[in-house]
Amino acid sequence: MYFFYKAPHLALFANNKMSDKVSISRKPKLINLHEYEEYLQNNLPKPVRDYYHSGANDMITLRENRAAFPRYAIIPRILRDVSTVNIRRKILGNEISCPICIAPTALQKMAHPEGELATARAAARFNTVMALSSLSTTCLEDTINAGKSIPAPDQGFYWFQLYAYKNEEITRDLIQRAETSGYQAIVLTVDTPMLGRREPDLRNYFSLPSHLILANFQKYYQKSLENKKNHDEETVCKTDTNTLTMNTRPTIATHKTTATPGNNSAIANYFTLLIDDGLTWATIDWIKRNTKLKVILKGILRPDDAARAVEHAVDGIWISNHGARQLDTVPATIEMLSSIKKVVRDKCEIYLDGGITRGTDIFKAIALGANAVFLGRPVLWGLAYEGEEGVLDVLNLLKEELVLAMKLAGCVDLKVR
Ligand SMILES: Cc1cc2nc3c(=O)[nH]c(=O)nc-3n(C[C@H](O)[C@H](O)[C@H](O)COP(=O)(O)O)c2cc1C
């Protein structure tokens, strides 16, 4: 078994002889997001950290997502009375503490045993939006219940990120469950007809650690075991119900009919087998007909696609290149924001993710027209460092940096232009 989770942390104050009280030890807060990233890189097993970190191909866009932000300079105003700044804002009608939200990332229990449960609680405590991945290691019902268990006045808002499956019944079932359990929006990811080529995953024969499953498909798991008893390997490998939980790890990763040399990633094979690569604009209308929830398109990079999304009456446009994990050499997301804002104006909300590691990055994204930004990897770094508290620390750190950037720039309110 390659999966190995290091002891969470050293107790700092546990044996304090001056006191009889048992203190609950906390790890020290780190000084910036780079240190959280470094912790993950030094403490998780190679296949896991590679899966979380890697971008597609030569990772040009991965570097570019981050490198683009410093190219925008902030020119500060002076003497503006910045003693009070307002960073609260409304997203899809709900007031959140600041425009920093949580992007969907798959397989969070590889970063921390509590995975999505910890992230959902941190989202509520930070009073923000969490988008849950279809490929979560905690089911969508348990995730939102964990968030809702945090007492008021803390409150999170939960969106469900949807991959459309070739099997329409599965897609319909996910939408229905998201609706029943209290999610507020369906975030349809539109940049992933196939999985991008992530070479570290291919090299590592990346697969889900054997103690985890894709929990939204747990109900298919028993069926899958029955199939295993009754069928030969090849039939089993081709069966939806069996592959849905990604528990057929050795079979999918190595089976001669599904894994070709150079395509040895279980998750890449999962997409090839199960995810619908035939989506069109008609799919958006189908989803809108099949849900009362708000609909957001995630993975838009072009102004003409953004205009088309507005014509299809979506509630939000999410500018994203999937954390540079899909098509390499696409532009950094921040580079596309102004031109997309120009065509969308205020016809629907605009979100942006990709490469955000500083409060100044967030300040720039809001200044250029985003209603909110979303964090992918930084949440995983916080999760790996200290679970729920680590995620909350990452969010608070960026919030503090954002407030500081505003004050130093002479800006007291984050109005969308
Ligand atoms: C490890 C990992 C898993 C991801 N899983 C999903 C997913 O299941 N669905 C999805 O729409 N996007 C997924 N994404 C993309 C993120 O939602 C987001 O677009 C991206 O991470 C933002 O860039 P950042 O990591 O630089 O913040 C994933 C990204 C990473 C790094």
XYZ file of N, CA, C and O and ligand atoms in Angstrom, residues 48 50-54 62 65-66 102-107 110 131-136 161-163 187-192 198 267 271 298 318-325 352-357 374-381, ligand 1:
259
model
N 0.182 11.278 -4.454
C -0.858 12.219 -4.018
C -0.428 13.652 -4.300
O -1.171 14.442 -4.886
N 1.743 14.695 -6.390
C 1.790 14.906 -7.846
C 0.387 15.118 -8.403
O 0.161 15.976 -9.246
N -0.570 14.312 -7.940
C -1.953 14.455 -8.425
C -2.480 15.851 -8.100
O -3.097 16.515 -8.942
N -2.248 16.315 -6.889
C -2.751 17.634 -6.496
C -2.038 18.755 -7.254
O -2.641 19.731 -7.666
N -0.739 18.622 -7.414
C 0.034 19.740 -7.960
C -0.028 19.853 -9.482
O -0.094 20.962 -10.030
N -0.049 18.734 -10.167
C 0.349 18.787 -11.575
C -0.649 19.517 -12.463
O -1.846 19.561 -12.215
N 0.203 26.280 -16.041
C 0.291 26.219 -14.568
C 1.170 27.356 -14.052
O 0.807 28.076 -13.116
N -0.591 30.876 -14.880
C -1.696 31.286 -13.992
C -1.164 32.156 -12.851
O -1.769 33.158 -12.477
N -0.044 31.760 -12.299
C 0.524 32.525 -11.187
C 1.303 33.734 -11.680
O 1.232 34.810 -11.110
N -14.481 28.474 -2.216
C -13.746 27.201 -2.335
C -14.140 26.471 -3.618
O -15.311 26.129 -3.809
N -13.167 26.238 -4.477
C -13.407 25.551 -5.759
C -13.515 24.037 -5.519
O -12.987 23.516 -4.530
N -14.177 23.329 -6.442
C -14.257 21.877 -6.292
C -12.917 21.215 -6.582
O -12.313 21.482 -7.626
N -12.449 20.405 -5.662
C -11.279 19.570 -5.958
C -11.618 18.136 -5.551
O -12.176 17.900 -4.482
N -11.293 17.215 -6.423
C -11.629 15.807 -6.201
C -10.757 15.220 -5.090
O -9.715 15.766 -4.739
N -11.216 14.138 -4.512
C -10.398 13.243 -3.683
C -9.733 13.939 -2.480
O -8.533 13.787 -2.245
N -7.492 12.267 0.451
C -6.072 11.950 0.303
C -5.218 12.998 1.018
O -4.077 12.742 1.364
N -17.825 24.748 -3.297
C -18.330 23.908 -4.387
C -17.750 22.511 -4.194
O -16.527 22.355 -4.081
N -18.639 21.523 -4.132
C -18.193 20.132 -3.912
C -18.034 19.424 -5.252
O -18.917 19.485 -6.103
N -16.925 18.704 -5.400
C -16.674 17.951 -6.632
C -17.596 16.734 -6.742
O -17.895 16.074 -5.743
N -18.007 16.409 -7.965
C -18.690 15.122 -8.206
C -17.819 13.966 -7.723
O -18.311 12.946 -7.252
N -16.492 14.156 -7.855
C -15.558 13.074 -7.523
C -15.031 13.226 -6.099
O -13.833 13.131 -5.834
N -15.946 13.452 -5.167
C -15.544 13.632 -3.774
C -15.400 12.280 -3.085
O -16.010 11.286 -3.497
N -20.633 20.634 -7.912
C -19.970 20.609 -9.231
C -20.334 19.317 -9.936
O -20.134 18.231 -9.402
N -20.836 19.458 -11.133
C -21.340 18.298 -11.864
C -20.468 17.959 -13.061
O -20.157 18.828 -13.884
N -20.075 16.691 -13.134
C -19.594 16.151 -14.396
C -20.782 15.424 -15.013
O -21.466 14.665 -14.315
N -22.873 23.500 -10.622
C -21.731 24.060 -11.361
C -21.331 23.012 -12.394
O -20.710 22.001 -12.063
N -21.717 23.227 -13.629
C -21.386 22.246 -14.668
C -19.993 22.556 -15.210
O -19.743 23.645 -15.732
N -19.106 21.585 -15.086
C -17.747 21.766 -15.611
C -17.754 21.461 -17.100
O -18.136 20.366 -17.513
N -17.336 22.460 -17.903
C -17.473 22.334 -19.358
C -16.125 22.254 -20.088
O -16.078 22.328 -21.307
N -15.053 22.100 -19.305
C -13.734 22.046 -19.956
C -13.103 20.661 -19.903
O -11.916 20.494 -20.109
N -13.930 19.641 -19.626
C -13.336 18.324 -19.385
C -14.052 17.198 -20.148
O -14.532 16.240 -19.534
N -1.837 14.567 -17.758
C -1.029 14.919 -16.578
C 0.038 13.842 -16.416
O -0.230 12.748 -15.914
N -7.715 7.776 -13.161
C -8.697 8.855 -13.292
C -8.866 9.257 -14.764
O -9.965 9.573 -15.207
N -12.512 8.974 -16.899
C -13.152 9.968 -17.752
C -13.453 9.392 -19.134
O -14.523 9.583 -19.678
N -18.605 26.273 -15.520
C -17.217 26.402 -15.047
C -16.262 25.934 -16.136
O -16.357 24.792 -16.609
N -17.978 30.991 -14.812
C -16.798 30.728 -13.974
C -15.596 30.643 -14.901
O -15.437 29.656 -15.621
N -14.787 31.698 -14.905
C -13.582 31.712 -15.747
C -12.547 30.794 -15.103
O -12.136 31.019 -13.953
N -12.170 29.783 -15.842
C -11.261 28.782 -15.257
C -10.560 28.023 -16.369
O -11.134 27.803 -17.439
N -9.311 27.634 -16.125
C -8.668 26.661 -17.020
C -8.387 25.366 -16.246
O -7.450 24.653 -16.538
N -9.246 25.125 -15.229
C -9.184 23.884 -14.464
C -7.841 23.765 -13.727
O -7.256 22.684 -13.627
N -7.362 24.907 -13.257
C -6.075 24.867 -12.566
C -4.959 24.414 -13.494
O -4.005 23.769 -13.061
N -5.084 24.741 -14.798
C -4.071 24.398 -15.808
C -3.908 22.891 -15.991
O -2.856 22.417 -16.411
N -4.965 22.141 -15.710
C -4.866 20.677 -15.759
C -5.460 20.083 -17.032
O -5.446 18.876 -17.217
N -13.815 33.668 -10.872
C -12.518 33.360 -11.478
C -11.708 32.488 -10.528
O -11.740 32.688 -9.302
N -11.004 31.521 -11.076
C -10.024 30.781 -10.278
C -8.756 30.584 -11.081
O -8.703 30.879 -12.280
N -7.705 30.107 -10.405
C -6.456 29.783 -11.098
C -5.278 30.612 -10.646
O -5.165 31.786 -10.998
N -4.428 29.998 -9.834
C -3.147 30.612 -9.500
C -3.185 31.658 -8.396
O -2.200 32.374 -8.201
N -4.297 31.746 -7.679
C -4.400 32.784 -6.649
C -3.646 32.349 -5.392
O -3.924 31.285 -4.822
N -2.675 33.143 -4.997
C -1.934 32.830 -3.767
C -1.760 34.048 -2.863
O -1.144 33.936 -1.795
N -12.272 31.835 -6.539
C -12.316 30.504 -5.944
C -10.899 29.935 -5.834
O -10.069 30.184 -6.706
N -10.670 29.186 -4.774
C -9.351 28.585 -4.530
C -9.430 27.079 -4.700
O -10.292 26.428 -4.103
N -8.534 26.519 -5.496
C -8.453 25.064 -5.641
C -7.358 24.506 -4.756
O -7.591 24.125 -3.597
N -6.124 24.510 -5.252
C -5.011 23.907 -4.506
C -4.800 24.502 -3.115
O -4.510 23.747 -2.168
N -4.911 25.838 -2.952
C -4.635 26.376 -1.607
C -5.484 25.738 -0.508
O -5.026 25.576 0.626
N -6.703 25.347 -0.852
C -7.548 24.676 0.151
C -6.972 23.293 0.490
O -6.955 22.871 1.652
N -6.451 22.624 -0.524
C -5.836 21.304 -0.277
C -4.584 21.450 0.583
O -4.299 20.608 1.439
N -3.830 22.544 0.383
C -2.634 22.766 1.204
C -3.040 22.937 2.667
O -2.425 22.346 3.561
C -6.359 18.222 -7.293
C -7.394 18.957 -8.072
C -8.627 18.352 -8.307
C -9.609 19.029 -9.021
N -10.829 18.449 -9.184
C -11.797 19.111 -9.857
C -13.084 18.526 -10.016
O -13.361 17.436 -9.540
N -13.996 19.237 -10.713
C -13.727 20.468 -11.266
O -14.587 21.068 -11.904
N -12.511 21.039 -11.104
C -11.560 20.401 -10.415
N -10.345 20.983 -10.244
C -10.111 22.375 -10.723
C -10.474 23.387 -9.621
O -11.853 23.427 -9.400
C -10.015 24.801 -9.964
O -10.542 25.131 -11.212
C -8.500 24.983 -9.953
O -7.885 24.165 -9.012
C -8.158 26.441 -9.657
O -6.784 26.663 -9.702
P -5.831 26.707 -8.403
O -5.649 25.290 -7.972
O -4.591 27.325 -8.921
O -6.533 27.538 -7.346
C -9.340 20.328 -9.539
C -8.106 20.921 -9.312
C -7.132 20.253 -8.578
C -5.818 20.932 -8.333
